């Protein structure tokens, strides 16, 4: 992976204006082909090893995480925690530069995730607004997602689809997919016209950028290959607002992933992870000191 410190992607004034007018923007390339191949291998490994499952960071977005059924839409939250090399990509550097063009100089990396639509059984991602998932009482900010496919994204394998201009409206009513509170995915049940959808097919390493209020979805994967996407989310500097209630569709959520996360924390998962980090840091320091003593004694 190369250094992210020299972004090569810069949006034109026309592209910036298109994003603000429509709430989305498609780019042919945000990451070089070699890096996209490396990322493909990393995410193959992460998804096949079910990394993050125990911590509740990996789950089936479109299902109930029932062990009896194969997940139809696996998602990993913050995969960089499980593959630190993801912190040093051209994708990340370019995406941050673009985010600052669209949200202002204070824009910062907010979180990231990766979604796998398995071959033939990959489920559709329902129509939704990302902001419908948000629970940040007391603060407000602008948020964008930069969605990069690791293979061609097509109408057959689930490329992104957008309803233009919806970023200018309110957060519409949502419910849990299939009206099942165990399913993490939300589905918009407010008034909108799906016939206005614009499809965004992309080459590998291209990008679909959208505002957190832009209505979007992706169809199922009917092809013989998995469709994987790596998504970085950015936000503007948060500002204080009066306390807001949690969205009603989030109030009754009861996902298996949240249960796993709680159980993991109760077993000391976070402390365990901190302890491991501290242990590794102490080991490195001890090795350095031992090396210095050894060199001193030899000289
Ligand atoms: Ni989304």
PDB file of C-alpha atoms and ligand atoms in Angstrom:
ATOM      1  CA  UNK A   1       0.000   0.000   0.000  1.00  0.00           C
ATOM      2  CA  UNK A   2       1.292   3.446  -0.792  1.00  0.00           C
ATOM      3  CA  UNK A   3       1.253   6.588   1.303  1.00  0.00           C
ATOM      4  CA  UNK A   4      -2.115   8.351   1.510  1.00  0.00           C
ATOM      5  CA  UNK A   5      -0.432  11.695   2.048  1.00  0.00           C
ATOM      6  CA  UNK A   6      -0.394  12.728  -1.611  1.00  0.00           C
ATOM      7  CA  UNK A   7      -3.947  12.601  -2.914  1.00  0.00           C
ATOM      8  CA  UNK A   8      -4.249  12.441  -6.694  1.00  0.00           C
ATOM      9  CA  UNK A   9      -8.029  12.745  -6.928  1.00  0.00           C
ATOM     10  CA  UNK A  10      -9.387  16.256  -7.144  1.00  0.00           C
ATOM     11  CA  UNK A  11     -12.935  17.101  -8.168  1.00  0.00           C
ATOM     12  CA  UNK A  12     -13.644  19.717 -10.832  1.00  0.00           C
ATOM     13  CA  UNK A  13     -16.002  22.616 -10.136  1.00  0.00           C
ATOM     14  CA  UNK A  14     -18.552  20.863 -12.377  1.00  0.00           C
ATOM     15  CA  UNK A  15     -18.345  17.661 -10.323  1.00  0.00           C
ATOM     16  CA  UNK A  16     -18.685  19.555  -7.038  1.00  0.00           C
ATOM     17  CA  UNK A  17     -21.722  21.419  -8.373  1.00  0.00           C
ATOM     18  CA  UNK A  18     -23.236  18.112  -9.607  1.00  0.00           C
ATOM     19  CA  UNK A  19     -22.859  16.563  -6.145  1.00  0.00           C
ATOM     20  CA  UNK A  20     -24.486  19.497  -4.361  1.00  0.00           C
ATOM     21  CA  UNK A  21     -27.321  19.598  -6.908  1.00  0.00           C
ATOM     22  CA  UNK A  22     -28.043  15.856  -7.067  1.00  0.00           C
ATOM     23  CA  UNK A  23     -26.766  14.436  -3.772  1.00  0.00           C
ATOM     24  CA  UNK A  24     -24.495  11.898  -5.432  1.00  0.00           C
ATOM     25  CA  UNK A  25     -21.536  11.692  -7.806  1.00  0.00           C
ATOM     26  CA  UNK A  26     -19.873   8.819  -9.701  1.00  0.00           C
ATOM     27  CA  UNK A  27     -16.106   8.691 -10.392  1.00  0.00           C
ATOM     28  CA  UNK A  28     -14.275   6.303 -12.730  1.00  0.00           C
ATOM     29  CA  UNK A  29     -11.230   5.967 -10.487  1.00  0.00           C
ATOM     30  CA  UNK A  30     -10.323   6.759  -6.885  1.00  0.00           C
ATOM     31  CA  UNK A  31      -7.825   3.935  -6.270  1.00  0.00           C
ATOM     32  CA  UNK A  32      -5.176   2.530  -8.662  1.00  0.00           C
ATOM     33  CA  UNK A  33      -5.712  -0.981 -10.123  1.00  0.00           C
ATOM     34  CA  UNK A  34      -2.866  -2.576  -8.157  1.00  0.00           C
ATOM     35  CA  UNK A  35      -4.278  -1.308  -4.867  1.00  0.00           C
ATOM     36  CA  UNK A  36      -7.776  -2.489  -5.787  1.00  0.00           C
ATOM     37  CA  UNK A  37      -6.365  -5.990  -6.387  1.00  0.00           C
ATOM     38  CA  UNK A  38      -4.631  -5.930  -2.977  1.00  0.00           C
ATOM     39  CA  UNK A  39      -7.824  -4.727  -1.304  1.00  0.00           C
ATOM     40  CA  UNK A  40      -9.719  -7.535  -3.036  1.00  0.00           C
ATOM     41  CA  UNK A  41      -7.371 -10.078  -1.428  1.00  0.00           C
ATOM     42  CA  UNK A  42      -7.612  -8.413   1.998  1.00  0.00           C
ATOM     43  CA  UNK A  43     -11.417  -8.404   1.969  1.00  0.00           C
ATOM     44  CA  UNK A  44     -11.554 -11.969   0.636  1.00  0.00           C
ATOM     45  CA  UNK A  45      -9.580 -12.944   3.749  1.00  0.00           C
ATOM     46  CA  UNK A  46     -11.608 -10.775   6.148  1.00  0.00           C
ATOM     47  CA  UNK A  47     -14.988 -12.007   4.900  1.00  0.00           C
ATOM     48  CA  UNK A  48     -14.024 -15.675   4.610  1.00  0.00           C
ATOM     49  CA  UNK A  49     -12.551 -15.730   8.144  1.00  0.00           C
ATOM     50  CA  UNK A  50     -15.640 -13.941   9.552  1.00  0.00           C
ATOM     51  CA  UNK A  51     -13.384 -11.500  11.326  1.00  0.00           C
ATOM     52  CA  UNK A  52     -15.264  -9.314  13.839  1.00  0.00           C
ATOM     53  CA  UNK A  53     -18.127 -11.776  14.258  1.00  0.00           C
ATOM     54  CA  UNK A  54     -17.525 -12.378  17.951  1.00  0.00           C
ATOM     55  CA  UNK A  55     -17.287  -8.630  18.650  1.00  0.00           C
ATOM     56  CA  UNK A  56     -20.541  -7.924  16.801  1.00  0.00           C
ATOM     57  CA  UNK A  57     -18.610  -5.970  14.162  1.00  0.00           C
ATOM     58  CA  UNK A  58     -19.465  -8.465  11.427  1.00  0.00           C
ATOM     59  CA  UNK A  59     -23.072  -9.428  10.761  1.00  0.00           C
ATOM     60  CA  UNK A  60     -25.681 -10.133   8.145  1.00  0.00           C
ATOM     61  CA  UNK A  61     -27.126  -6.772   7.172  1.00  0.00           C
ATOM     62  CA  UNK A  62     -30.210  -8.324   5.552  1.00  0.00           C
ATOM     63  CA  UNK A  63     -30.842 -11.242   7.922  1.00  0.00           C
ATOM     64  CA  UNK A  64     -31.163 -12.306  11.537  1.00  0.00           C
ATOM     65  CA  UNK A  65     -27.629 -13.765  11.858  1.00  0.00           C
ATOM     66  CA  UNK A  66     -29.226 -17.161  12.315  1.00  0.00           C
ATOM     67  CA  UNK A  67     -26.407 -19.711  12.340  1.00  0.00           C
ATOM     68  CA  UNK A  68     -28.584 -22.086  10.304  1.00  0.00           C
ATOM     69  CA  UNK A  69     -28.673 -19.765   7.281  1.00  0.00           C
ATOM     70  CA  UNK A  70     -25.816 -18.468   5.167  1.00  0.00           C
ATOM     71  CA  UNK A  71     -25.561 -14.676   5.515  1.00  0.00           C
ATOM     72  CA  UNK A  72     -26.926 -13.026   2.385  1.00  0.00           C
ATOM     73  CA  UNK A  73     -25.399  -9.579   2.953  1.00  0.00           C
ATOM     74  CA  UNK A  74     -22.330  -9.770   5.233  1.00  0.00           C
ATOM     75  CA  UNK A  75     -21.011  -6.463   6.523  1.00  0.00           C
ATOM     76  CA  UNK A  76     -17.883  -5.612   8.563  1.00  0.00           C
ATOM     77  CA  UNK A  77     -17.829  -2.378  10.562  1.00  0.00           C
ATOM     78  CA  UNK A  78     -14.471  -0.579  10.747  1.00  0.00           C
ATOM     79  CA  UNK A  79     -12.445  -3.310   8.978  1.00  0.00           C
ATOM     80  CA  UNK A  80      -9.284  -1.199   9.468  1.00  0.00           C
ATOM     81  CA  UNK A  81      -9.265  -2.436  13.087  1.00  0.00           C
ATOM     82  CA  UNK A  82      -8.791  -5.981  11.809  1.00  0.00           C
ATOM     83  CA  UNK A  83      -6.450  -5.163   8.897  1.00  0.00           C
ATOM     84  CA  UNK A  84      -4.226  -2.193   9.886  1.00  0.00           C
ATOM     85  CA  UNK A  85      -2.771  -1.998   6.354  1.00  0.00           C
ATOM     86  CA  UNK A  86      -6.091  -0.461   5.314  1.00  0.00           C
ATOM     87  CA  UNK A  87      -4.986   2.731   7.096  1.00  0.00           C
ATOM     88  CA  UNK A  88      -2.398   3.369   4.369  1.00  0.00           C
ATOM     89  CA  UNK A  89      -4.209   3.400   1.051  1.00  0.00           C
ATOM     90  CA  UNK A  90      -4.425   5.809  -1.851  1.00  0.00           C
ATOM     91  CA  UNK A  91      -8.177   5.294  -1.589  1.00  0.00           C
ATOM     92  CA  UNK A  92      -8.195   6.761   1.921  1.00  0.00           C
ATOM     93  CA  UNK A  93      -6.027   9.748   0.984  1.00  0.00           C
ATOM     94  CA  UNK A  94      -8.021  10.512  -2.153  1.00  0.00           C
ATOM     95  CA  UNK A  95     -11.340  10.063  -0.356  1.00  0.00           C
ATOM     96  CA  UNK A  96     -10.333  12.479   2.423  1.00  0.00           C
ATOM     97  CA  UNK A  97      -9.246  15.094  -0.146  1.00  0.00           C
ATOM     98  CA  UNK A  98     -12.595  14.727  -1.934  1.00  0.00           C
ATOM     99  CA  UNK A  99     -14.519  14.867   1.356  1.00  0.00           C
ATOM    100  CA  UNK A 100     -12.806  18.164   2.175  1.00  0.00           C
ATOM    101  CA  UNK A 101     -13.767  19.534  -1.225  1.00  0.00           C
ATOM    102  CA  UNK A 102     -17.398  18.604  -0.619  1.00  0.00           C
ATOM    103  CA  UNK A 103     -17.786  19.237   3.139  1.00  0.00           C
ATOM    104  CA  UNK A 104     -15.108  21.843   3.816  1.00  0.00           C
ATOM    105  CA  UNK A 105     -11.596  21.808   5.246  1.00  0.00           C
ATOM    106  CA  UNK A 106     -12.730  20.490   8.640  1.00  0.00           C
ATOM    107  CA  UNK A 107     -14.086  17.221   7.197  1.00  0.00           C
ATOM    108  CA  UNK A 108     -12.709  14.166   8.952  1.00  0.00           C
ATOM    109  CA  UNK A 109     -12.829  10.403   8.590  1.00  0.00           C
ATOM    110  CA  UNK A 110     -15.856   9.212  10.553  1.00  0.00           C
ATOM    111  CA  UNK A 111     -16.107   5.432  10.162  1.00  0.00           C
ATOM    112  CA  UNK A 112     -15.875   2.753   7.510  1.00  0.00           C
ATOM    113  CA  UNK A 113     -17.432  -0.519   6.510  1.00  0.00           C
ATOM    114  CA  UNK A 114     -17.335  -3.198   3.860  1.00  0.00           C
ATOM    115  CA  UNK A 115     -20.248  -5.068   2.322  1.00  0.00           C
ATOM    116  CA  UNK A 116     -20.163  -8.419   0.562  1.00  0.00           C
ATOM    117  CA  UNK A 117     -22.944  -9.550  -1.768  1.00  0.00           C
ATOM    118  CA  UNK A 118     -22.198 -13.260  -2.149  1.00  0.00           C
ATOM    119  CA  UNK A 119     -22.445 -14.815  -5.620  1.00  0.00           C
ATOM    120  CA  UNK A 120     -26.034 -15.747  -6.596  1.00  0.00           C
ATOM    121  CA  UNK A 121     -27.484 -15.338  -3.077  1.00  0.00           C
ATOM    122  CA  UNK A 122     -26.368 -11.759  -2.352  1.00  0.00           C
ATOM    123  CA  UNK A 123     -29.441  -9.916  -1.074  1.00  0.00           C
ATOM    124  CA  UNK A 124     -30.676  -6.539  -2.243  1.00  0.00           C
ATOM    125  CA  UNK A 125     -29.832  -3.533  -0.067  1.00  0.00           C
ATOM    126  CA  UNK A 126     -33.206  -1.833   0.484  1.00  0.00           C
ATOM    127  CA  UNK A 127     -33.940   1.822  -0.275  1.00  0.00           C
ATOM    128  CA  UNK A 128     -32.743   3.892   2.672  1.00  0.00           C
ATOM    129  CA  UNK A 129     -31.076   7.097   3.810  1.00  0.00           C
ATOM    130  CA  UNK A 130     -27.884   6.572   5.834  1.00  0.00           C
ATOM    131  CA  UNK A 131     -28.976   9.286   8.242  1.00  0.00           C
ATOM    132  CA  UNK A 132     -31.906   7.073   9.313  1.00  0.00           C
ATOM    133  CA  UNK A 133     -29.313   4.930  11.144  1.00  0.00           C
ATOM    134  CA  UNK A 134     -27.913   7.910  13.049  1.00  0.00           C
ATOM    135  CA  UNK A 135     -28.284   8.416  16.777  1.00  0.00           C
ATOM    136  CA  UNK A 136     -26.235  11.417  17.839  1.00  0.00           C
ATOM    137  CA  UNK A 137     -28.428  13.422  20.214  1.00  0.00           C
ATOM    138  CA  UNK A 138     -27.134  16.929  20.717  1.00  0.00           C
ATOM    139  CA  UNK A 139     -24.895  17.246  17.660  1.00  0.00           C
ATOM    140  CA  UNK A 140     -25.388  17.735  13.957  1.00  0.00           C
ATOM    141  CA  UNK A 141     -23.042  17.392  11.003  1.00  0.00           C
ATOM    142  CA  UNK A 142     -22.969  16.786   7.270  1.00  0.00           C
ATOM    143  CA  UNK A 143     -21.943  13.276   6.264  1.00  0.00           C
ATOM    144  CA  UNK A 144     -20.937  11.640   3.008  1.00  0.00           C
ATOM    145  CA  UNK A 145     -20.054   8.078   2.068  1.00  0.00           C
ATOM    146  CA  UNK A 146     -17.512   7.142  -0.591  1.00  0.00           C
ATOM    147  CA  UNK A 147     -18.377   3.674  -1.901  1.00  0.00           C
ATOM    148  CA  UNK A 148     -15.728   1.823  -3.905  1.00  0.00           C
ATOM    149  CA  UNK A 149     -16.371  -1.518  -5.656  1.00  0.00           C
ATOM    150  CA  UNK A 150     -13.519  -4.054  -5.707  1.00  0.00           C
ATOM    151  CA  UNK A 151     -14.753  -5.561  -8.998  1.00  0.00           C
ATOM    152  CA  UNK A 152     -17.020  -4.093 -11.667  1.00  0.00           C
ATOM    153  CA  UNK A 153     -20.309  -2.927 -10.125  1.00  0.00           C
ATOM    154  CA  UNK A 154     -23.176  -3.638 -12.516  1.00  0.00           C
ATOM    155  CA  UNK A 155     -26.985  -3.733 -12.454  1.00  0.00           C
ATOM    156  CA  UNK A 156     -26.662  -7.547 -12.282  1.00  0.00           C
ATOM    157  CA  UNK A 157     -24.439  -7.705  -9.192  1.00  0.00           C
ATOM    158  CA  UNK A 158     -25.839  -4.745  -7.252  1.00  0.00           C
ATOM    159  CA  UNK A 159     -24.386  -1.405  -8.325  1.00  0.00           C
ATOM    160  CA  UNK A 160     -25.543   1.675  -6.422  1.00  0.00           C
ATOM    161  CA  UNK A 161     -28.833   3.368  -7.310  1.00  0.00           C
ATOM    162  CA  UNK A 162     -29.790   6.884  -6.234  1.00  0.00           C
ATOM    163  CA  UNK A 163     -32.860   9.112  -6.181  1.00  0.00           C
ATOM    164  CA  UNK A 164     -31.460  12.535  -7.124  1.00  0.00           C
ATOM    165  CA  UNK A 165     -32.191  15.617  -4.984  1.00  0.00           C
ATOM    166  CA  UNK A 166     -33.472  13.617  -1.960  1.00  0.00           C
ATOM    167  CA  UNK A 167     -30.536  14.937   0.107  1.00  0.00           C
ATOM    168  CA  UNK A 168     -32.389  18.241   0.221  1.00  0.00           C
ATOM    169  CA  UNK A 169     -35.452  16.753   1.921  1.00  0.00           C
ATOM    170  CA  UNK A 170     -36.047  15.393   5.422  1.00  0.00           C
ATOM    171  CA  UNK A 171     -35.184  11.964   6.802  1.00  0.00           C
ATOM    172  CA  UNK A 172     -38.179   9.914   5.641  1.00  0.00           C
ATOM    173  CA  UNK A 173     -39.908   7.215   7.636  1.00  0.00           C
ATOM    174  CA  UNK A 174     -38.065   3.878   7.808  1.00  0.00           C
ATOM    175  CA  UNK A 175     -38.617   0.480   9.357  1.00  0.00           C
ATOM    176  CA  UNK A 176     -36.436  -2.590   9.856  1.00  0.00           C
ATOM    177  CA  UNK A 177     -36.193  -4.684   6.682  1.00  0.00           C
ATOM    178  CA  UNK A 178     -39.130  -7.138   6.522  1.00  0.00           C
ATOM    179  CA  UNK A 179     -40.460  -5.227   9.552  1.00  0.00           C
ATOM    180  CA  UNK A 180     -38.240  -7.521  11.635  1.00  0.00           C
ATOM    181  CA  UNK A 181     -36.396  -5.650  14.404  1.00  0.00           C
ATOM    182  CA  UNK A 182     -33.703  -8.364  14.463  1.00  0.00           C
ATOM    183  CA  UNK A 183     -32.545  -7.347  10.965  1.00  0.00           C
ATOM    184  CA  UNK A 184     -29.920  -4.565  10.982  1.00  0.00           C
ATOM    185  CA  UNK A 185     -30.879  -3.067   7.582  1.00  0.00           C
ATOM    186  CA  UNK A 186     -33.423  -0.265   7.426  1.00  0.00           C
ATOM    187  CA  UNK A 187     -35.898   0.252   4.589  1.00  0.00           C
ATOM    188  CA  UNK A 188     -37.485   3.558   3.659  1.00  0.00           C
ATOM    189  CA  UNK A 189     -41.294   3.394   3.783  1.00  0.00           C
ATOM    190  CA  UNK A 190     -41.799   7.133   3.289  1.00  0.00           C
ATOM    191  CA  UNK A 191     -43.094   8.706   0.078  1.00  0.00           C
ATOM    192  CA  UNK A 192     -40.665   8.648  -2.850  1.00  0.00           C
ATOM    193  CA  UNK A 193     -40.696   7.568  -6.475  1.00  0.00           C
ATOM    194  CA  UNK A 194     -38.357   4.608  -7.221  1.00  0.00           C
ATOM    195  CA  UNK A 195     -38.951   5.221 -10.948  1.00  0.00           C
ATOM    196  CA  UNK A 196     -36.649   8.236 -10.613  1.00  0.00           C
ATOM    197  CA  UNK A 197     -33.716   5.989  -9.666  1.00  0.00           C
ATOM    198  CA  UNK A 198     -30.389   6.529 -11.405  1.00  0.00           C
ATOM    199  CA  UNK A 199     -28.092   3.501 -11.682  1.00  0.00           C
ATOM    200  CA  UNK A 200     -24.347   3.977 -11.137  1.00  0.00           C
ATOM    201  CA  UNK A 201     -22.394   1.119 -12.752  1.00  0.00           C
ATOM    202  CA  UNK A 202     -18.672   1.491 -12.000  1.00  0.00           C
ATOM    203  CA  UNK A 203     -15.328  -0.091 -12.884  1.00  0.00           C
ATOM    204  CA  UNK A 204     -13.241  -1.646 -10.067  1.00  0.00           C
ATOM    205  CA  UNK A 205     -11.689   1.182  -8.052  1.00  0.00           C
ATOM    206  CA  UNK A 206     -14.317   3.691  -9.166  1.00  0.00           C
ATOM    207  CA  UNK A 207     -16.423   5.505  -6.587  1.00  0.00           C
ATOM    208  CA  UNK A 208     -20.045   6.371  -5.903  1.00  0.00           C
ATOM    209  CA  UNK A 209     -20.261   9.284  -3.480  1.00  0.00           C
ATOM    210  CA  UNK A 210     -23.482  10.184  -1.686  1.00  0.00           C
ATOM    211  CA  UNK A 211     -24.817  12.499   0.998  1.00  0.00           C
ATOM    212  CA  UNK A 212     -26.230  10.825   4.124  1.00  0.00           C
ATOM    213  CA  UNK A 213     -29.760  11.900   3.183  1.00  0.00           C
ATOM    214  CA  UNK A 214     -29.635  10.734  -0.429  1.00  0.00           C
ATOM    215  CA  UNK A 215     -31.993   7.789  -0.914  1.00  0.00           C
ATOM    216  CA  UNK A 216     -30.063   4.821  -2.258  1.00  0.00           C
ATOM    217  CA  UNK A 217     -30.257   1.077  -2.719  1.00  0.00           C
ATOM    218  CA  UNK A 218     -28.467  -1.758  -4.516  1.00  0.00           C
ATOM    219  CA  UNK A 219     -30.129  -4.757  -6.136  1.00  0.00           C
ATOM    220  CA  UNK A 220     -29.334  -8.400  -5.403  1.00  0.00           C
ATOM    221  CA  UNK A 221     -26.330 -10.185  -6.903  1.00  0.00           C
ATOM    222  CA  UNK A 222     -27.442 -12.662  -9.557  1.00  0.00           C
ATOM    223  CA  UNK A 223     -23.930 -13.271 -10.950  1.00  0.00           C
ATOM    224  CA  UNK A 224     -21.472 -16.092 -10.234  1.00  0.00           C
ATOM    225  CA  UNK A 225     -18.965 -13.760  -8.504  1.00  0.00           C
ATOM    226  CA  UNK A 226     -19.233 -11.918  -5.159  1.00  0.00           C
ATOM    227  CA  UNK A 227     -19.752  -8.157  -5.269  1.00  0.00           C
ATOM    228  CA  UNK A 228     -17.679  -6.452  -2.602  1.00  0.00           C
ATOM    229  CA  UNK A 229     -17.521  -2.768  -1.748  1.00  0.00           C
ATOM    230  CA  UNK A 230     -15.362  -0.801   0.681  1.00  0.00           C
ATOM    231  CA  UNK A 231     -16.971   2.366   2.027  1.00  0.00           C
ATOM    232  CA  UNK A 232     -15.371   5.307   3.847  1.00  0.00           C
ATOM    233  CA  UNK A 233     -17.636   7.802   5.634  1.00  0.00           C
ATOM    234  CA  UNK A 234     -16.629  11.383   6.414  1.00  0.00           C
ATOM    235  CA  UNK A 235     -18.317  14.151   8.353  1.00  0.00           C
ATOM    236  CA  UNK A 236     -17.991  17.890   8.803  1.00  0.00           C
ATOM    237  CA  UNK A 237     -17.085  19.326  12.204  1.00  0.00           C
ATOM    238  CA  UNK A 238     -20.091  18.636  14.498  1.00  0.00           C
ATOM    239  CA  UNK A 239     -22.123  21.535  15.876  1.00  0.00           C
ATOM    240  CA  UNK A 240     -24.317  21.519  18.990  1.00  0.00           C
ATOM    241  CA  UNK A 241     -28.091  21.284  18.532  1.00  0.00           C
ATOM    242  CA  UNK A 242     -30.980  20.765  20.983  1.00  0.00           C
ATOM    243  CA  UNK A 243     -31.303  17.161  22.201  1.00  0.00           C
ATOM    244  CA  UNK A 244     -33.211  14.967  19.737  1.00  0.00           C
ATOM    245  CA  UNK A 245     -35.117  11.772  20.377  1.00  0.00           C
ATOM    246  CA  UNK A 246     -33.917   8.550  18.827  1.00  0.00           C
ATOM    247  CA  UNK A 247     -35.719   7.688  15.553  1.00  0.00           C
ATOM    248  CA  UNK A 248     -38.695   5.416  16.348  1.00  0.00           C
ATOM    249  CA  UNK A 249     -37.475   2.734  13.932  1.00  0.00           C
ATOM    250  CA  UNK A 250     -34.239   2.422  15.951  1.00  0.00           C
ATOM    251  CA  UNK A 251     -35.939   2.209  19.342  1.00  0.00           C
ATOM    252  CA  UNK A 252     -37.026  -1.415  19.108  1.00  0.00           C
ATOM    253  CA  UNK A 253     -33.929  -2.763  17.351  1.00  0.00           C
ATOM    254  CA  UNK A 254     -32.703  -6.024  18.805  1.00  0.00           C
ATOM    255  CA  UNK A 255     -29.973  -7.489  16.637  1.00  0.00           C
ATOM    256  CA  UNK A 256     -27.884 -10.587  17.294  1.00  0.00           C
ATOM    257  CA  UNK A 257     -24.766  -8.500  16.553  1.00  0.00           C
ATOM    258  CA  UNK A 258     -25.593  -6.112  19.427  1.00  0.00           C
ATOM    259  CA  UNK A 259     -26.047  -9.142  21.721  1.00  0.00           C
ATOM    260  CA  UNK A 260     -22.655 -10.536  20.634  1.00  0.00           C
ATOM    261  CA  UNK A 261     -20.996  -7.158  21.211  1.00  0.00           C
ATOM    262  CA  UNK A 262     -22.467  -6.934  24.727  1.00  0.00           C
ATOM    263  CA  UNK A 263     -21.391 -10.490  25.552  1.00  0.00           C
ATOM    264  CA  UNK A 264     -17.893  -9.801  24.216  1.00  0.00           C
ATOM    265  CA  UNK A 265     -17.564  -6.645  26.314  1.00  0.00           C
ATOM    266  CA  UNK A 266     -18.866  -8.477  29.392  1.00  0.00           C
ATOM    267  CA  UNK A 267     -16.128 -11.056  28.898  1.00  0.00           C
ATOM    268  CA  UNK A 268     -13.617  -8.201  29.034  1.00  0.00           C
ATOM    269  CA  UNK A 269     -13.224  -7.915  25.268  1.00  0.00           C
ATOM    270  CA  UNK A 270     -12.336  -4.237  25.215  1.00  0.00           C
ATOM    271  CA  UNK A 271     -10.041  -4.558  28.226  1.00  0.00           C
ATOM    272  CA  UNK A 272      -8.558  -7.676  26.683  1.00  0.00           C
ATOM    273  CA  UNK A 273      -7.842  -5.828  23.464  1.00  0.00           C
ATOM    274  CA  UNK A 274      -6.362  -2.835  25.351  1.00  0.00           C
ATOM    275  CA  UNK A 275      -4.247  -5.188  27.447  1.00  0.00           C
ATOM    276  CA  UNK A 276      -2.940  -6.906  24.306  1.00  0.00           C
ATOM    277  CA  UNK A 277      -2.045  -3.511  22.785  1.00  0.00           C
ATOM    278  CA  UNK A 278      -0.303  -2.447  26.012  1.00  0.00           C
ATOM    279  CA  UNK A 279       1.539  -5.776  26.195  1.00  0.00           C
ATOM    280  CA  UNK A 280       2.778  -5.408  22.597  1.00  0.00           C
ATOM    281  CA  UNK A 281       3.886  -1.800  23.243  1.00  0.00           C
ATOM    282  CA  UNK A 282       5.730  -2.832  26.431  1.00  0.00           C
ATOM    283  CA  UNK A 283       7.367  -5.721  24.562  1.00  0.00           C
ATOM    284  CA  UNK A 284       8.647  -3.341  21.885  1.00  0.00           C
ATOM    285  CA  UNK A 285      10.046  -0.924  24.498  1.00  0.00           C
ATOM    286  CA  UNK A 286      11.685  -3.791  26.439  1.00  0.00           C
ATOM    287  CA  UNK A 287      13.306  -5.086  23.233  1.00  0.00           C
ATOM    288  CA  UNK A 288      14.655  -1.607  22.451  1.00  0.00           C
ATOM    289  CA  UNK A 289      16.074  -1.154  25.963  1.00  0.00           C
ATOM    290  CA  UNK A 290      17.593  -4.663  25.878  1.00  0.00           C
ATOM    291  CA  UNK A 291      19.185  -3.852  22.514  1.00  0.00           C
ATOM    292  CA  UNK A 292      20.684  -0.613  23.866  1.00  0.00           C
ATOM    293  CA  UNK A 293      22.078  -2.353  26.963  1.00  0.00           C
ATOM    294  CA  UNK A 294      23.523  -5.089  24.788  1.00  0.00           C
ATOM    295  CA  UNK A 295      25.177  -2.550  22.455  1.00  0.00           C
ATOM    296  CA  UNK A 296      26.533  -0.577  25.457  1.00  0.00           C
ATOM    297  CA  UNK A 297      28.010  -3.700  26.997  1.00  0.00           C
ATOM    298  CA  UNK A 298      29.657  -4.656  23.693  1.00  0.00           C
ATOM    299  CA  UNK A 299      31.198  -1.195  23.152  1.00  0.00           C
TER     300      UNK A 299
HETATM  301 NI1  LIG B   1     -26.414   3.242   2.820  1.00  0.00          NI
END
